[in-house]
Coordinates of C-alpha atoms in Angstrom, one line a residue:
M1 CA 12.3 -7.7 -4.7
R2 CA 11.0 -10.1 -1.2
K3 CA 12.0 -13.6 -1.1
G4 CA 9.8 -16.2 -2.5
R5 CA 8.3 -14.0 -5.2
W6 CA 7.8 -15.7 -8.4
K7 CA 7.9 -13.5 -11.5
L8 CA 5.6 -13.0 -13.5
Q9 CA 7.1 -14.8 -16.9
T10 CA 8.1 -17.6 -14.4
V11 CA 4.1 -18.0 -13.0
I12 CA 3.3 -17.9 -16.7
I13 CA 5.5 -20.7 -17.9
A14 CA 5.0 -22.9 -15.2
F15 CA 1.0 -22.5 -15.1
V16 CA 0.6 -23.8 -19.0
C17 CA 2.9 -26.0 -18.2
A18 CA 1.0 -27.7 -15.5
V19 CA -2.3 -27.1 -17.6
V20 CA -0.9 -28.0 -21.0
A21 CA 0.4 -31.5 -18.6
F22 CA -2.7 -31.7 -16.9
S23 CA -5.0 -31.6 -19.8
L24 CA -2.3 -33.9 -22.0
L25 CA -2.0 -36.5 -19.1
V26 CA -6.1 -36.4 -19.0
T27 CA -5.9 -36.8 -22.9
D28 CA -3.5 -39.9 -22.7
I29 CA -5.1 -42.0 -20.2
L30 CA -8.6 -41.7 -22.4
V31 CA -7.0 -42.4 -25.0
T32 CA -5.0 -45.1 -24.0
K33 CA -7.9 -46.8 -22.7
T34 CA -10.0 -46.4 -25.6
V35 CA -6.9 -47.6 -28.2
T36 CA -7.0 -50.5 -25.9
D37 CA -10.3 -51.1 -26.2
S38 CA -10.2 -50.8 -29.1
V39 CA -7.0 -52.5 -30.4
E40 CA -8.5 -55.9 -28.2
A41 CA -11.8 -56.0 -30.1
G42 CA -10.2 -55.7 -33.2
Q43 CA -7.8 -58.6 -32.0
A44 CA -11.0 -60.1 -31.0
E45 CA -13.4 -59.6 -33.6
K46 CA -10.4 -61.1 -36.4
A47 CA -10.3 -64.0 -33.9
Q48 CA -14.0 -64.8 -34.1
N49 CA -13.5 -64.1 -38.0
A50 CA -11.4 -66.9 -38.2
S51 CA -13.4 -69.3 -36.0
R52 CA -16.0 -68.9 -37.9
M53 CA -14.5 -68.9 -41.5
V54 CA -12.6 -72.4 -40.2
A55 CA -16.0 -73.7 -39.1
H56 CA -18.3 -73.3 -41.9
T57 CA -15.5 -74.4 -44.2
P58 CA -17.2 -77.9 -45.0
L59 CA -13.9 -80.1 -45.1
V60 CA -13.7 -79.3 -41.3
A61 CA -17.6 -80.8 -40.8
Q62 CA -16.4 -83.6 -42.7
A63 CA -13.3 -84.3 -41.2
L64 CA -14.9 -84.5 -37.7
T65 CA -17.4 -87.4 -39.1
G66 CA -15.3 -89.3 -40.1
A67 CA -16.4 -88.4 -44.4
R68 CA -12.8 -87.0 -44.7
S69 CA -9.4 -87.6 -42.7
E70 CA -8.4 -85.7 -39.6
E71 CA -5.3 -84.8 -41.0
D72 CA -6.6 -82.4 -43.6
I73 CA -8.2 -80.1 -40.8
Q74 CA -3.9 -79.6 -39.8
A75 CA -3.4 -78.7 -43.2
F76 CA -6.4 -76.3 -43.5
A77 CA -5.8 -75.2 -39.8
S78 CA -2.0 -74.1 -40.7
D79 CA -3.1 -72.9 -44.0
I80 CA -5.5 -69.9 -42.1
R81 CA -3.1 -69.8 -39.3
R82 CA -0.5 -68.1 -41.7
E83 CA -3.1 -66.9 -43.6
T84 CA -5.0 -65.2 -40.9
G85 CA -1.6 -64.2 -38.3
V86 CA -3.4 -65.7 -36.0
Q87 CA -1.4 -67.4 -33.0
F88 CA -3.3 -70.9 -33.4
V89 CA -6.4 -72.3 -35.0
V90 CA -7.5 -75.1 -32.5
V91 CA -10.3 -77.9 -34.3
M92 CA -11.9 -80.2 -31.2
D93 CA -14.5 -83.2 -31.4
M94 CA -17.4 -83.1 -29.4
N95 CA -15.1 -83.9 -26.7
G96 CA -12.4 -81.7 -26.6
I97 CA -9.7 -83.6 -28.1
R98 CA -7.1 -81.3 -30.7
K99 CA -7.6 -82.4 -34.4
S100 CA -5.2 -80.3 -35.5
H101 CA -2.3 -77.5 -33.5
P102 CA 0.8 -75.8 -34.1
D103 CA 2.3 -78.1 -32.3
P104 CA 1.7 -81.3 -33.8
D105 CA 3.1 -83.0 -30.7
K106 CA -0.1 -81.8 -29.2
I107 CA -2.7 -83.2 -31.7
G108 CA -5.0 -85.7 -29.8
Q109 CA -4.5 -84.1 -26.6
P110 CA -7.0 -82.7 -25.1
F111 CA -7.7 -78.5 -25.1
T112 CA -6.6 -76.9 -22.2
G113 CA -7.2 -73.0 -20.8
G114 CA -10.8 -74.2 -19.3
D115 CA -12.9 -72.1 -21.2
E116 CA -13.9 -74.6 -24.0
E117 CA -17.2 -75.4 -22.1
H118 CA -19.7 -73.7 -23.6
V119 CA -18.3 -74.2 -26.9
L120 CA -18.8 -77.8 -27.4
A121 CA -22.7 -77.3 -25.6
G122 CA -23.3 -74.9 -28.7
E123 CA -21.9 -71.1 -27.7
E124 CA -20.1 -68.8 -30.1
Y125 CA -18.3 -66.1 -27.6
V126 CA -14.7 -64.8 -27.0
S127 CA -12.3 -65.8 -23.6
T128 CA -9.3 -64.4 -22.2
A129 CA -7.1 -67.8 -20.6
E130 CA -3.9 -69.1 -21.2
G131 CA -3.2 -72.1 -22.5
T132 CA 0.2 -74.3 -23.3
L133 CA 1.1 -71.5 -25.5
G134 CA 0.7 -68.5 -22.8
P135 CA -2.4 -66.3 -22.2
S136 CA -4.1 -65.6 -25.4
V137 CA -7.9 -63.8 -27.1
R138 CA -10.0 -66.9 -28.0
S139 CA -12.6 -67.4 -30.2
F140 CA -14.6 -70.0 -30.0
T141 CA -17.4 -71.1 -32.4
P142 CA -19.3 -74.5 -32.9
V143 CA -19.0 -77.0 -36.1
F144 CA -22.1 -78.2 -37.3
D145 CA -22.9 -80.8 -40.2
P146 CA -25.1 -80.5 -42.9
G147 CA -27.9 -81.8 -40.4
G148 CA -27.6 -79.5 -38.2
K149 CA -25.9 -81.1 -35.2
Q150 CA -23.1 -79.9 -33.7
V151 CA -19.9 -82.2 -34.4
G152 CA -17.2 -80.1 -32.6
A153 CA -15.6 -76.5 -32.3
V154 CA -13.1 -74.3 -33.0
A155 CA -10.4 -72.3 -31.3
V156 CA -8.4 -69.0 -32.6
G157 CA -6.0 -67.6 -30.6
I158 CA -4.2 -64.6 -30.7
S159 CA -1.2 -64.0 -28.1
L160 CA -2.1 -61.1 -25.4
E161 CA 1.6 -60.2 -25.8
S162 CA 0.6 -59.2 -29.9
V163 CA -2.3 -57.1 -28.5
Q164 CA 0.0 -56.0 -25.4
N165 CA 2.5 -54.3 -28.4
A166 CA -0.5 -53.1 -30.6
V167 CA -1.3 -51.0 -27.5
A168 CA 2.1 -50.1 -27.0
S169 CA 2.7 -48.8 -30.2
S170 CA -0.2 -46.7 -30.5
R171 CA 0.9 -45.3 -26.7
N172 CA 4.0 -44.2 -27.7
N173 CA 2.4 -42.0 -30.4
I174 CA 0.4 -40.7 -27.9
L175 CA 3.3 -39.7 -26.1
A176 CA 4.7 -38.1 -28.8
G177 CA 2.0 -36.0 -29.2
T178 CA 2.3 -35.4 -25.2
A179 CA 5.7 -34.2 -25.8
A180 CA 5.0 -31.9 -28.3
G181 CA 2.2 -30.4 -26.7
I182 CA 3.8 -29.7 -23.9
L183 CA 7.0 -28.2 -26.0
A184 CA 4.1 -26.2 -27.8
G185 CA 2.7 -24.8 -24.5
V186 CA 5.9 -23.7 -23.0
L187 CA 6.7 -22.4 -26.5
G188 CA 3.2 -20.1 -26.0
A189 CA 3.4 -19.7 -22.3
V190 CA 6.9 -17.5 -22.7
L191 CA 5.5 -15.9 -25.8
L192 CA 2.8 -15.0 -23.7
A193 CA 4.5 -13.8 -20.7
R194 CA 6.7 -11.3 -22.6
Y195 CA 4.1 -10.2 -24.0
I196 CA 2.5 -9.7 -21.0
K197 CA 5.2 -8.0 -19.8
K198 CA 5.9 -6.0 -22.1
V199 CA 2.1 -4.3 -22.4
L200 CA 3.0 -4.1 -17.9
L201 CA 5.9 -1.5 -18.9
G202 CA 8.4 -5.1 -17.8
L203 CA 6.9 -4.0 -14.4
E204 CA 5.8 -7.3 -11.8
P205 CA 2.6 -7.5 -10.8
F206 CA 4.0 -7.4 -6.7
A207 CA 5.9 -4.2 -8.4
I208 CA 2.3 -2.8 -10.0
A209 CA -0.1 -3.5 -7.1
R210 CA 3.1 -1.9 -5.0
L211 CA 2.7 1.0 -7.0
V212 CA -1.4 1.1 -7.2
E213 CA -1.3 1.0 -3.2
E214 CA 1.3 4.1 -2.8
R215 CA -0.9 5.9 -5.5
D216 CA -4.3 5.6 -3.4
A217 CA -2.4 6.6 -0.3
I218 CA -0.9 9.6 -2.0
L219 CA -4.6 10.5 -3.4
Q220 CA -5.9 10.0 -0.5
S221 CA -4.0 11.8 1.7
V222 CA -4.1 14.9 -1.1
H223 CA -6.0 17.8 0.7
E224 CA -7.3 18.5 -2.6
G225 CA -10.7 16.9 -4.1
I226 CA -9.0 14.4 -7.1
I227 CA -11.5 13.3 -9.6
A228 CA -11.0 11.8 -13.1
V229 CA -13.3 10.6 -15.8
D230 CA -12.7 8.4 -18.6
R231 CA -13.6 10.1 -22.3
D232 CA -17.0 8.8 -22.2
S233 CA -17.2 11.2 -19.0
T234 CA -17.7 8.2 -16.4
I235 CA -15.8 8.6 -13.2
T236 CA -12.7 6.5 -12.7
L237 CA -11.2 8.1 -10.1
M238 CA -12.4 10.2 -6.8
N239 CA -10.5 10.3 -3.4
R240 CA -11.6 11.2 -0.1
A241 CA -11.9 14.7 -0.3
A242 CA -13.6 15.2 -3.2
M243 CA -15.9 12.4 -2.0
S244 CA -16.1 15.2 1.3
L245 CA -16.6 17.6 -1.3
F246 CA -19.7 16.2 -3.1
K247 CA -22.0 14.8 -0.5
E248 CA -19.5 11.7 0.2
G249 CA -19.3 10.7 -3.1
K250 CA -23.1 10.1 -4.9
T251 CA -22.6 10.9 -8.5
E252 CA -25.4 13.1 -9.3
S253 CA -24.0 15.5 -7.0
I254 CA -20.9 15.7 -9.1
P255 CA -21.1 18.6 -12.1
L256 CA -18.8 17.2 -14.4
H257 CA -19.0 19.9 -17.1
S258 CA -15.5 21.5 -16.5
L259 CA -14.0 18.3 -17.2
Q260 CA -16.4 17.4 -20.8
R261 CA -15.3 21.1 -21.5
V262 CA -11.7 20.6 -21.1
M263 CA -12.1 17.1 -23.2
E264 CA -13.9 18.7 -26.0
T265 CA -11.2 21.9 -26.3
K266 CA -8.6 20.1 -25.1
Q267 CA -7.3 22.8 -23.5
Q268 CA -6.5 23.2 -19.6
E269 CA -9.0 25.1 -17.1
I270 CA -6.8 26.8 -14.5
D271 CA -8.4 28.3 -11.2
R272 CA -11.8 28.4 -12.6
E273 CA -14.3 29.7 -9.6
Q274 CA -17.2 27.1 -9.7
R275 CA -19.8 27.3 -7.0
I276 CA -20.8 23.6 -5.5
N277 CA -23.4 22.6 -2.9
G278 CA -23.1 25.5 -1.5
V279 CA -19.5 25.6 -1.7
E280 CA -16.8 28.5 -3.4
L281 CA -14.2 26.1 -5.3
L282 CA -11.2 27.0 -6.9
V283 CA -11.4 24.0 -9.5
N284 CA -8.7 23.1 -11.9
S285 CA -9.6 21.0 -15.2
V286 CA -6.5 19.1 -16.9
P287 CA -7.0 17.2 -20.5
I288 CA -5.0 13.0 -20.1
H289 CA -3.4 12.1 -23.0
V290 CA -1.6 8.4 -23.2
D291 CA -0.1 8.2 -26.8
G292 CA -0.9 11.2 -27.9
M293 CA -4.9 10.1 -27.4
L294 CA -7.4 11.5 -25.7
A295 CA -7.7 9.0 -22.7
G296 CA -9.9 11.7 -20.4
A297 CA -9.7 14.0 -17.7
V298 CA -9.1 14.8 -14.3
A299 CA -9.9 18.0 -12.0
T300 CA -8.5 19.4 -8.8
Y301 CA -11.3 21.0 -6.1
R302 CA -9.9 23.4 -3.1
D303 CA -12.1 25.5 -1.1
K304 CA -11.8 28.8 -2.4
T305 CA -12.9 30.2 2.0
E306 CA -8.9 28.1 2.6
V307 CA -7.2 29.7 -0.2
K308 CA -9.3 33.1 0.6
L309 CA -7.8 32.6 4.1
L310 CA -4.4 31.6 3.5
A311 CA -3.8 35.0 1.0
E312 CA -5.4 36.5 3.9
Q313 CA -2.2 35.2 6.2
L314 CA 0.4 35.9 3.8
T315 CA -1.3 39.6 3.0
G316 CA -0.8 40.0 6.5
V317 CA 2.2 39.1 7.5
R318 CA 3.7 41.2 4.1
L319 CA 1.6 44.2 5.7
Y320 CA 3.7 43.4 8.9
A321 CA 6.9 42.7 7.6
D322 CA 6.8 46.2 5.3
A323 CA 6.1 48.0 8.2
L324 CA 8.7 46.3 10.2
R325 CA 11.4 46.9 7.5
A326 CA 10.2 50.3 7.1
Q327 CA 10.6 51.3 11.5
T328 CA 14.6 49.6 11.0
H329 CA 14.5 51.9 7.1
E330 CA 13.9 55.1 9.6
F331 CA 16.0 53.9 12.6
M332 CA 18.9 53.2 10.6
N333 CA 18.9 56.6 8.5
K334 CA 18.8 58.5 12.6
L335 CA 21.7 56.1 13.5
H336 CA 23.1 57.6 10.6
V337 CA 22.5 60.8 11.3
I338 CA 23.7 60.9 14.8
L339 CA 27.1 59.1 13.8
G340 CA 27.9 61.9 11.7
M341 CA 27.0 64.0 14.1
V342 CA 29.3 62.7 16.3
Q343 CA 31.8 62.9 14.1
M344 CA 31.5 66.1 13.9
K345 CA 31.6 67.0 17.5
S346 CA 28.3 68.6 16.7
Y347 CA 27.2 67.9 20.3
E348 CA 24.7 70.4 21.2
E349 CA 22.7 69.7 17.6
L350 CA 23.1 65.9 18.4
A351 CA 21.6 66.7 21.7
L352 CA 18.8 68.9 20.1
F353 CA 17.7 65.7 17.3
I354 CA 18.2 63.0 20.0
Q355 CA 15.8 65.0 22.1
E356 CA 13.3 65.8 19.4
T357 CA 13.5 62.4 17.8
V358 CA 12.7 60.6 21.3
D359 CA 9.9 63.4 22.0
F360 CA 8.2 62.2 18.9
K361 CA 8.9 58.9 18.7
S362 CA 7.5 59.2 22.7
N363 CA 4.2 61.2 21.4
E364 CA 3.2 58.5 18.4
I365 CA 3.6 55.7 20.6
Q366 CA 2.4 57.8 23.1
M367 CA -0.9 58.4 21.0
M368 CA -1.6 54.7 20.1
T369 CA -1.1 53.2 23.8
E370 CA -4.2 55.6 24.5
K371 CA -6.1 55.6 21.6
I372 CA -5.9 52.2 20.0
K373 CA -6.0 49.3 23.3
D374 CA -4.7 46.2 21.2
P375 CA -0.8 46.4 21.1
V376 CA -0.8 44.5 17.9
L377 CA -3.0 47.5 15.7
A378 CA -0.8 49.9 17.6
G379 CA 2.6 48.7 17.0
F380 CA 1.4 48.1 13.3
L381 CA 0.0 51.6 13.3
V382 CA 3.6 52.9 14.4
G383 CA 5.5 50.9 11.4
K384 CA 2.9 52.4 9.2
L385 CA 4.2 56.2 10.2
S386 CA 7.4 54.9 9.6
Y387 CA 6.6 53.6 5.7
A388 CA 4.4 56.7 5.2
R389 CA 7.8 58.9 6.0
E390 CA 10.1 56.7 4.0
S391 CA 7.6 56.6 1.1
G392 CA 7.8 61.3 1.1
A393 CA 3.7 61.1 2.8
S394 CA 2.9 63.0 5.6
L395 CA 0.7 60.4 8.0
H396 CA -2.1 61.5 10.1
L397 CA -4.6 59.1 12.4
K398 CA -6.9 61.1 14.4
S399 CA -9.2 58.9 17.3
D400 CA -11.0 61.1 18.7
F401 CA -12.4 58.0 21.6
P402 CA -10.1 54.7 22.4
I403 CA -10.5 51.7 20.0
P404 CA -10.7 49.2 22.7
Q405 CA -9.2 45.4 22.1
P406 CA -11.8 42.8 19.7
E407 CA -13.5 40.1 21.5
D408 CA -11.9 37.9 19.1
P409 CA -8.4 37.9 18.6
A410 CA -9.0 36.6 14.8
L411 CA -10.3 40.5 14.4
T412 CA -7.1 42.3 14.6
H413 CA -5.5 40.3 11.8
D414 CA -8.5 41.0 9.7
L415 CA -8.2 44.2 10.7
I416 CA -4.3 44.9 10.3
T417 CA -5.7 43.4 7.1
V418 CA -7.8 45.8 5.6
V419 CA -5.8 48.9 7.3
G420 CA -2.8 47.8 5.7
N421 CA -4.3 47.9 2.4
L422 CA -6.2 50.9 2.4
I423 CA -2.8 53.0 3.7
D424 CA -0.7 51.2 1.1
N425 CA -3.4 52.1 -2.2
A426 CA -3.4 55.5 -0.4
I427 CA 0.1 56.1 0.2
D428 CA 0.6 54.4 -3.4
A429 CA -2.2 56.9 -4.4
V430 CA -0.6 60.2 -3.5
Q431 CA 3.4 60.0 -4.6
K432 CA 2.6 61.8 -8.3
S433 CA 0.8 64.8 -5.7
R434 CA 2.6 67.8 -4.9
K435 CA 1.0 67.5 -1.5
K436 CA 1.2 64.0 0.0
I437 CA -1.0 63.6 3.0
I438 CA -3.2 61.4 4.2
H439 CA -5.7 61.1 6.8
V440 CA -6.7 57.7 8.6
A441 CA -9.7 58.7 11.3
F442 CA -11.3 55.6 13.8
S443 CA -14.7 55.7 15.8
Y444 CA -15.8 53.3 17.6
G445 CA -19.6 53.5 18.8
D446 CA -22.7 50.9 18.9
D447 CA -20.6 48.0 17.8
I448 CA -19.3 49.3 15.0
L449 CA -15.7 49.7 14.7
T450 CA -15.2 52.5 11.8
V451 CA -12.1 53.4 9.9
E452 CA -11.9 56.7 7.4
V453 CA -8.6 56.7 4.9
A454 CA -8.9 60.0 2.9
D455 CA -5.8 61.0 0.2
S456 CA -4.6 64.1 -1.7
G457 CA -4.0 61.7 -4.8
T458 CA -5.3 62.3 -7.9
G459 CA -8.4 60.3 -7.9
I460 CA -10.4 57.7 -9.4
E461 CA -12.3 58.4 -12.5
E462 CA -15.8 57.3 -11.8
E463 CA -16.4 54.6 -15.1
K464 CA -13.2 52.5 -13.4
Q465 CA -14.5 52.9 -9.4
H466 CA -17.2 50.0 -9.7
L467 CA -14.2 47.6 -10.9
L468 CA -11.6 49.1 -7.9
F469 CA -12.7 45.9 -5.6
E470 CA -12.8 43.5 -8.3
K471 CA -9.6 40.8 -8.0
G472 CA -7.2 41.4 -10.7
F473 CA -8.1 45.0 -11.1
S474 CA -5.7 47.8 -10.7
T475 CA -3.6 51.2 -12.2
K476 CA -0.6 50.1 -11.0
G477 CA 0.0 47.5 -13.5
T478 CA -0.1 43.8 -14.0
G479 CA 0.0 41.6 -10.8
R480 CA -2.2 43.9 -8.2
G481 CA -5.7 44.0 -7.8
I482 CA -5.2 41.7 -4.9
G483 CA -4.8 43.9 -1.8
L484 CA -8.5 45.8 -2.1
S485 CA -10.6 42.4 -3.0
L486 CA -9.1 40.7 0.4
V487 CA -11.1 44.0 2.1
Q488 CA -13.6 43.2 0.3
D489 CA -14.0 39.9 0.9
I490 CA -12.9 40.0 4.8
L491 CA -15.9 43.2 4.8
A492 CA -18.8 40.2 3.3
Q493 CA -17.2 37.8 5.9
R494 CA -17.7 40.3 8.6
D495 CA -20.9 41.7 7.7
G496 CA -19.2 44.8 6.9
E497 CA -19.9 47.9 4.6
F498 CA -17.5 50.3 2.7
D499 CA -17.9 53.7 1.2
L500 CA -16.0 55.1 -1.6
L501 CA -16.1 58.6 -2.4
S502 CA -13.2 59.5 -5.6
E503 CA -12.9 62.6 -7.5
P504 CA -9.7 63.2 -10.1
G505 CA -7.9 65.7 -8.6
K506 CA -8.9 66.0 -5.0
G507 CA -8.2 62.9 -4.0
T508 CA -10.0 59.6 -2.2
K509 CA -11.9 58.8 0.9
L510 CA -13.0 55.3 1.6
T511 CA -14.8 54.6 4.6
V512 CA -15.7 50.9 5.8
Y513 CA -17.4 50.1 9.2
I514 CA -16.9 46.3 10.9
P515 CA -18.8 44.8 13.1
F516 CA -17.2 45.0 16.2
Q517 CA -17.4 43.5 19.2
E518 CA -15.1 44.7 22.4
K519 CA -13.1 42.6 24.6
G520 CA -15.1 41.6 28.1
E521 CA -18.5 43.4 26.7
E522 CA -21.4 41.1 27.3
R523 CA -23.0 39.7 23.7
K524 CA -26.4 41.6 22.7
A525 CA -29.1 39.6 21.8

């Protein structure tokens, strides 16, 4: 894990807590302001109701006009203050002289605070000011006599401290709710993080990102085209190789019937041949199951030409190896004969055997070098002579005229594949015959190389002759039937042709014609 990367659980908890804390903080600010305004408005209304009640009581107006004793005002104001729970109830005359006060010593003194001017002018209002009892919310109401003449005013105050205490009490409740909300948010974040991590198979986001990057790099580097679809046949994945095969990924050029078929049958299809946009492809289609449920399908596409070329190359290598092995085996057998003659001290017979062997081998090599100018093909045919002798067959090579080297070096490899497979099939065909004879004849003219391979085998039934070149068909058991299919593919690529003549009991003759441009010769228009 790289330093500085937080785990998913940590990120979710931090994020959820931050969001919850921010939301609750904003809520706290807004609610606190609302509660403060509401509390202040409620306290102001409480003071205003008290001041109106006092101002409209006849006792107050009568005492201010001299109809009753002013001492009745103090007693009445004290009763109201106790009943309503306000801080003070002050009744003043038109000169602002107090007629009542919580502190009896301040009766007869001017009202303090400086906010009483407007009420003495007949206005009713609420204000905030600081008097002898400290800062308070004050409600002022004018007092009128029965004739409508103002004779004084009433001031009812509620201490700001009590207002603040009420706000603080409400705010504590809000803070308690905020803390509970944060705690619930943390718990929810932990549960959410665990659930998400379980869904993500215990992987952290950066690990998932790395896996996706690695998977994409692997898919893009694969030479085979890869396409995946979901259950609705919607393409969910396509690598670069697939895009190049299907006209740069245009979905209308992508046949999905093989994928749809494997989803319907739930059975995979391996090495199905399919022609798409003029290209022969080998397609492998496999259904995808997740938790036992069908989730889609994936298919790989490979150019059949590449597979065919690889098979030809492998077949050519096998033919080379068989030829070399046969020559080695034949050479070892002759060495064993020489060793036996030396041990038996049959020196004259040994000299004759060596001379015959050297002459025979020299004749073979001389004939090959004179008739087959391509040293690779000549060496291969020498090996085939040894392979035929090892198999108990007599292989006769013939060429009336020298066969030149081809202009195209790749043609040599194709000829080895074609001739090697034809000779191998002929050797197999004569194994059950009394006479095991194979004739191979080369001729060249008019830029056409003709190769004729005839055997003395049992022949091929007429109803099977048309199947001879099909891939997988063989009269020699399962796992065979590839060689002649490659021969046909090479002839098709080289614009070549073949003739087959076979009669049961009389052997088989197969003739191939391949366009052949001699090395150094001017190509004809």
